[in-house]
XYZ file of N, CA and C in Angstrom:
456
model
N 37.031 -11.512 28.344
C 37.504 -9.868 27.696
C 37.425 -10.100 26.047
N 38.082 -11.129 25.750
C 37.571 -12.089 24.432
C 36.758 -12.028 23.375
N 35.781 -12.337 24.019
C 34.068 -12.143 24.202
C 33.430 -10.878 24.613
N 33.571 -10.231 25.201
C 33.403 -9.166 25.311
C 33.732 -8.429 23.693
N 34.576 -8.075 23.449
C 35.221 -6.863 22.163
C 34.418 -8.226 20.943
N 34.107 -9.029 21.302
C 33.610 -9.399 19.843
C 32.820 -9.451 19.804
N 31.652 -9.497 20.666
C 30.027 -9.267 20.798
C 30.005 -7.932 19.826
N 30.744 -6.725 21.226
C 30.631 -5.232 20.606
C 30.885 -5.315 19.320
N 31.961 -5.887 18.684
C 32.205 -5.552 16.971
C 31.031 -6.309 16.395
N 30.285 -7.840 16.922
C 28.635 -7.952 15.753
C 27.779 -7.235 16.136
N 27.526 -6.218 17.200
C 26.470 -6.114 17.162
C 26.995 -4.434 16.687
N 28.501 -3.836 16.533
C 28.617 -2.630 15.440
C 27.607 -3.022 14.452
N 28.182 -3.784 14.328
C 28.563 -4.469 12.450
C 26.610 -4.575 12.204
N 25.975 -5.169 12.799
C 24.050 -5.349 13.273
C 23.634 -4.110 13.661
N 23.656 -3.378 14.494
C 23.839 -1.591 14.212
C 23.431 -0.786 13.282
N 25.348 -0.823 12.372
C 25.568 -0.468 11.525
C 23.998 -0.934 10.513
N 24.403 -2.055 9.464
C 23.546 -2.617 8.879
C 22.381 -1.990 9.314
N 21.647 -2.070 10.124
C 20.076 -1.693 10.380
C 20.257 -0.551 10.421
N 20.890 0.354 10.218
C 21.243 1.656 9.654
C 21.383 2.242 8.771
N 21.928 1.084 7.698
C 22.151 1.311 6.749
C 20.676 0.602 5.705
N 19.940 -0.175 5.828
C 18.963 -0.827 5.541
C 17.931 0.338 5.081
N 17.544 1.283 6.785
C 16.696 2.097 7.310
C 16.781 3.195 6.379
N 17.971 3.324 5.904
C 18.560 5.096 5.661
C 18.489 4.508 4.048
N 18.441 3.041 3.089
C 18.289 3.139 2.241
C 16.820 2.622 2.016
N 15.884 1.963 2.900
C 14.103 2.000 2.497
C 13.741 3.369 2.714
N 14.068 4.423 2.944
C 13.388 5.622 3.562
C 14.164 7.075 2.236
N 14.321 6.170 0.950
C 15.193 7.249 -0.009
C 16.707 7.504 0.417
N 17.329 7.230 0.961
C 18.484 8.244 1.568
C 19.010 8.249 0.332
N 19.931 6.794 -0.335
C 20.935 6.291 -0.919
C 19.863 5.241 -2.434
N 19.023 5.453 -2.395
C 18.152 4.932 -3.533
C 17.845 6.026 -4.607
N 18.294 6.529 -5.753
C 18.303 6.691 -6.544
C 17.390 6.424 -7.560
N 17.093 5.022 -7.966
C 16.579 3.908 -8.324
C 15.006 3.989 -8.082
N 14.945 5.045 -7.503
C 13.687 4.491 -6.659
C 12.440 5.841 -7.685
N 11.255 5.146 -8.283
C 10.960 5.355 -9.396
C 9.831 5.428 -9.186
N 9.139 6.756 -9.869
C 7.486 6.736 -9.699
C 7.194 7.219 -11.422
N 6.244 5.882 -11.867
C 5.927 6.582 -13.162
C 4.811 6.614 -13.084
N 4.182 7.272 -14.450
C 2.375 7.045 -14.814
C 2.197 6.340 -15.673
N 1.596 4.669 -15.719
C 1.505 3.928 -16.195
C -0.474 3.671 -16.975
N -0.242 2.330 -17.633
C -1.518 2.341 -18.016
C -1.881 1.155 -17.074
N -3.763 0.963 -17.203
C -4.214 0.033 -16.684
C -3.641 -1.227 -17.426
N -3.080 -1.876 -18.991
C -2.881 -2.497 -18.558
C -2.040 -3.006 -18.301
N -0.794 -2.238 -17.747
C 0.857 -2.578 -16.894
C 0.312 -3.087 -15.974
N -0.740 -2.746 -14.790
C -1.000 -3.617 -13.874
C -0.419 -5.062 -13.385
N -1.157 -5.694 -14.229
C -1.020 -7.024 -13.738
C 0.647 -7.486 -14.243
N 1.158 -6.803 -15.137
C 3.068 -7.361 -15.190
C 3.548 -6.841 -13.996
N 2.772 -5.178 -13.507
C 3.904 -4.924 -12.625
C 3.547 -5.451 -11.723
N 2.347 -5.921 -11.008
C 2.200 -6.383 -9.462
C 1.999 -8.110 -9.678
N 2.665 -8.296 -11.045
C 3.408 -10.071 -11.015
C 2.117 -10.588 -10.724
N 1.175 -10.530 -11.323
C -0.423 -11.303 -11.806
C -0.798 -11.937 -12.773
N -1.600 -13.128 -12.386
C -2.153 -12.883 -13.833
C -3.633 -12.609 -15.478
N -3.641 -12.299 -13.905
C -4.940 -11.357 -14.542
C -5.402 -9.978 -13.477
N -6.656 -9.210 -14.875
C -6.373 -7.561 -14.695
C -7.447 -7.883 -12.760
N -6.982 -7.448 -11.692
C -7.452 -6.740 -10.911
C -8.620 -5.936 -10.886
N -10.129 -6.516 -10.182
C -11.156 -5.922 -10.362
C -11.212 -4.609 -10.103
N -11.449 -3.895 -10.513
C -11.564 -2.369 -9.852
C -12.714 -1.812 -9.951
N -12.922 -0.470 -9.016
C -14.185 0.097 -9.638
C -14.231 1.263 -11.448
N -15.743 0.906 -11.525
C -15.998 1.618 -12.626
C -15.774 2.804 -12.523
N -15.420 4.312 -11.307
C -15.117 4.974 -11.542
C -13.734 5.867 -12.850
N -14.337 6.980 -13.212
C -13.268 7.142 -13.980
C -12.390 7.799 -12.900
N -11.305 6.703 -14.286
C -9.809 7.424 -13.610
C -8.532 8.556 -14.262
N -8.085 9.400 -13.224
C -7.705 9.757 -13.620
C -6.265 10.104 -13.763
N -5.512 9.044 -12.554
C -4.279 8.483 -13.421
C -3.678 7.383 -12.796
N -2.865 6.471 -13.438
C -2.693 5.338 -12.532
C -0.806 5.757 -12.102
N -0.460 5.079 -10.774
C 1.241 5.966 -10.341
C 1.781 4.009 -10.691
N 2.748 3.997 -10.653
C 3.782 2.676 -10.284
C 4.828 3.420 -9.393
N 4.198 2.386 -8.438
C 6.033 3.104 -7.130
C 6.456 2.306 -7.397
N 7.788 2.207 -7.434
C 9.021 0.800 -7.517
C 10.983 1.840 -6.352
N 11.084 1.162 -5.640
C 12.228 1.145 -5.089
C 12.540 0.353 -5.875
N 13.035 -1.122 -6.338
C 13.609 -1.860 -6.612
C 13.972 -2.764 -5.070
N 13.566 -2.835 -4.209
C 14.343 -2.894 -2.943
C 12.368 -4.192 -2.500
N 11.362 -3.117 -2.282
C 10.293 -4.279 -2.168
C 9.724 -4.189 -3.282
N 8.270 -4.711 -3.217
C 7.464 -5.474 -4.609
C 6.907 -4.154 -5.149
N 7.142 -4.190 -6.336
C 5.623 -2.650 -6.555
C 4.134 -2.678 -6.260
N 4.227 -1.185 -6.451
C 2.579 -1.405 -5.690
C 2.008 0.008 -6.888
N 0.933 -0.252 -7.348
C 0.250 0.603 -8.145
C -0.819 1.614 -7.356
N -0.796 2.738 -7.788
C -2.173 2.881 -6.717
C -3.079 4.196 -7.634
N -4.042 4.058 -7.977
C -5.261 4.171 -9.175
C -5.805 5.368 -8.839
N -5.785 6.295 -9.524
C -6.052 8.013 -8.500
C -7.630 8.178 -9.592
N -8.727 8.363 -8.795
C -9.643 8.442 -9.914
C -10.261 9.669 -9.534
N -10.785 9.895 -10.774
C -11.399 11.599 -11.199
C -12.522 12.096 -9.933
N -13.180 11.446 -9.115
C -13.988 11.789 -7.557
C -12.842 11.635 -6.507
N -11.881 11.540 -6.391
C -10.708 12.373 -5.422
C -10.155 10.977 -4.419
N -10.691 9.555 -4.888
C -10.229 8.106 -4.263
C -9.365 7.995 -4.950
N -8.584 6.880 -4.019
C -7.651 6.085 -4.813
C -7.128 5.242 -3.870
N -6.977 4.518 -4.698
C -7.023 2.720 -4.270
C -5.108 2.019 -5.266
N -4.537 1.604 -3.355
C -3.551 1.892 -3.629
C -3.730 -0.522 -3.463
N -2.459 -0.990 -5.164
C -2.349 -2.057 -4.598
C -1.383 -2.485 -4.721
N -1.274 -3.699 -4.070
C -0.631 -4.001 -3.427
C 0.061 -6.046 -2.975
N 0.982 -6.406 -3.261
C 1.182 -7.311 -2.983
C 1.352 -7.834 -1.292
N 1.066 -7.202 -0.585
C 1.725 -7.288 0.723
C 0.840 -6.165 1.996
N 0.431 -6.595 2.796
C -0.535 -5.436 3.923
C 0.648 -4.401 3.745
N 0.008 -3.299 3.128
C 0.155 -2.031 3.885
C -0.113 -1.184 5.466
N 0.971 -0.814 5.767
C 0.984 -0.101 7.192
C 0.579 1.077 6.358
N -0.129 2.027 7.631
C -0.951 3.249 7.887
C -0.057 3.727 8.649
N 0.825 4.117 9.549
C 2.040 4.262 10.771
C 1.189 5.263 11.568
N 0.596 6.152 10.936
C -0.102 7.944 11.416
C -1.465 7.715 12.276
N -2.068 6.000 11.749
C -3.583 5.817 12.075
C -3.792 5.018 12.713
N -5.370 4.792 13.480
C -5.405 3.891 14.109
C -6.013 2.533 13.247
N -6.001 0.939 13.901
C -6.349 -0.251 13.155
C -7.211 -0.508 13.767
N -8.103 -0.611 12.695
C -9.110 -1.568 13.543
C -9.986 -2.292 12.603
N -11.068 -3.205 13.290
C -11.599 -3.904 11.706
C -13.160 -3.988 11.718
N -13.694 -3.738 10.640
C -15.010 -3.115 10.073
C -15.330 -4.024 9.842
N -17.147 -4.052 9.938
C -17.480 -5.204 8.934
C -18.325 -4.599 7.955
N -18.374 -4.601 6.203
C -19.278 -4.289 5.488
C -20.082 -5.113 4.979
N -21.114 -5.327 4.879
C -22.020 -7.047 4.436
C -21.229 -8.260 5.432
N -20.921 -8.691 4.418
C -21.006 -10.158 4.486
C -18.862 -10.210 4.837
N -18.244 -8.728 4.215
C -16.973 -9.080 4.311
C -16.606 -7.660 5.343
N -15.053 -8.641 6.762
C -14.376 -7.554 7.361
C -13.258 -7.567 6.522
N -13.211 -6.382 6.652
C -12.357 -5.112 6.345
C -11.067 -4.743 7.169
N -10.115 -4.581 6.878
C -9.160 -3.874 7.778
C -9.527 -1.683 7.893
N -10.065 -1.534 8.985
C -10.109 -0.025 8.989
C -8.617 1.005 9.075
N -8.071 2.044 8.056
C -7.335 2.397 8.710
C -7.723 4.192 9.248
N -7.265 5.093 10.385
C -7.858 5.707 9.964
C -7.319 6.723 10.868
N -7.761 7.962 10.703
C -7.489 8.847 11.707
C -8.434 10.354 11.653
N -7.647 11.832 12.132
C -9.270 13.264 12.152
C -9.035 13.204 10.719
N -7.796 12.834 9.465
C -8.525 12.849 8.124
C -8.573 12.444 7.196
N -7.658 10.635 7.566
C -8.440 10.080 6.138
C -8.977 8.735 6.976
N -9.715 7.321 5.679
C -9.793 6.296 6.002
C -9.478 6.174 5.296
N -8.401 4.529 5.409
C -8.416 3.340 4.248
C -9.199 1.737 4.790
N -9.605 1.300 3.986
C -9.980 -0.115 3.932
C -9.401 -0.775 2.898
N -9.226 -2.029 3.991
C -7.908 -2.534 3.395
C -8.508 -4.059 3.050
N -8.437 -4.851 1.872
C -9.034 -5.878 2.236
C -7.794 -6.742 1.199
N -7.576 -8.168 1.490
C -6.692 -9.005 0.952
C -8.415 -10.096 -0.760
N -7.485 -10.316 -1.775
C -8.259 -10.964 -2.523
C -6.914 -11.702 -3.955
N -6.536 -13.256 -3.453
C -6.106 -13.900 -4.120
C -4.710 -13.385 -3.799
N -3.827 -12.706 -4.580
C -2.569 -12.132 -4.311
C -2.646 -10.871 -3.960
N -3.224 -10.463 -4.019
C -3.150 -8.663 -4.105
C -4.011 -7.832 -2.547
N -3.658 -6.922 -2.059
C -3.792 -6.394 -1.309
C -4.649 -4.590 -1.827
N -5.957 -4.503 -1.910
C -6.297 -3.427 -1.713
C -6.255 -2.356 -0.849
N -6.859 -1.261 -0.920
C -6.361 -0.043 -0.171
C -6.744 0.973 -0.328
N -8.316 1.171 -0.430
C -8.746 1.968 -0.850
C -8.806 2.827 0.674
N -8.901 4.301 -0.530
C -8.126 5.566 0.807
C -9.031 7.758 -0.017
N -9.253 7.720 1.493
C -9.885 8.406 1.263
C -9.568 9.378 2.857
N -10.329 10.634 2.198
C -9.989 12.113 3.577
C -11.496 11.669 3.786
N -11.917 12.244 5.126
C -13.574 12.230 5.945
C -14.073 12.869 5.256
N -15.476 12.555 5.236
C -16.701 13.109 4.233
C -17.464 11.896 3.520
N -17.653 12.946 2.451
C -18.897 12.049 1.670
C -18.499 10.943 0.730
N -17.081 10.740 0.452
C -15.904 9.551 0.088
C -15.751 8.209 0.992
N -16.124 8.493 2.217
C -16.525 7.671 3.157
C -17.820 6.552 2.956
N -18.527 7.160 1.959
C -19.919 6.419 1.159
C -19.547 5.463 0.467
N -18.799 6.532 -0.728
C -19.252 5.910 -1.576
C -18.189 4.608 -2.239
N -17.084 4.973 -0.953
C -16.232 3.531 -0.827
C -17.422 2.300 -0.210
N -17.916 2.185 0.957
C -18.407 1.525 1.579
C -19.448 1.079 0.966
N -19.999 1.650 -0.094
C -21.499 1.778 -0.919
C -20.437 0.622 -1.374
N -19.181 1.264 -2.547
C -19.185 -0.250 -3.070
C -17.989 -1.815 -2.935
N -18.180 -1.543 -1.226
C -17.512 -2.276 -0.710
C -18.863 -3.676 -0.504
N -20.236 -2.319 0.273
C -21.536 -3.401 0.494
C -21.237 -4.032 -0.804
N -21.934 -3.967 -2.438
C -21.492 -4.668 -3.385
C -21.291 -5.140 -3.683
N -19.494 -5.167 -3.571
C -18.531 -6.046 -4.141
C -19.085 -7.218 -3.029
N -19.210 -7.317 -1.638
C -19.466 -8.469 -1.003
C -20.181 -8.910 -1.382
N -20.906 -8.402 -1.885
C -22.844 -9.107 -2.251
C -22.729 -10.351 -3.574
N -21.919 -10.171 -3.823
C -21.593 -10.906 -5.569
C -21.187 -11.779 -5.121
C-alpha cells in the first residue's frame, strides 16, 4: 500500500513538472520573452558563434532576435523579397508541416511543407539555416540560391 501511495505522489510531481514546463515554454508564465530588432553584426554574438553566418546578398528588411531565456536564441532575417531565414543552434521543427528530404545540386536538405508554406533546412557548422517562404515563385528563388551554394 505504501508503494502505491509513494508511486502516485511521484507520478503527480512529475506530471506537475511537465505541465509547468509546457506552460513556461509556451510563454504563459515567462514575461522575459523578448523579440527585438537587431543589426546583422549582432548575429554572431547572439547565436554564440565566432564568425558571421553566410547569408544571401538579398536586401534585408529587418532582423529579429527571439529569446525566451530558456532555449538558445534564434535570429530571423526578413528579406524585402518576402523570404525569411531563421538561424538557430539546433534544428527547428515545423509541426503543421510534412517533413521530407530533398536534393538540390549536390546537397540534401530537410524540407518542411504544407499547402501554403515551404521551409528548406540545412546545417552548416554550428548553425541551422531554415529558409521559409510561401508557395509560389519564391520557392524557385530559394532553390536557385541553394543550387548556387551547393556548387561552391
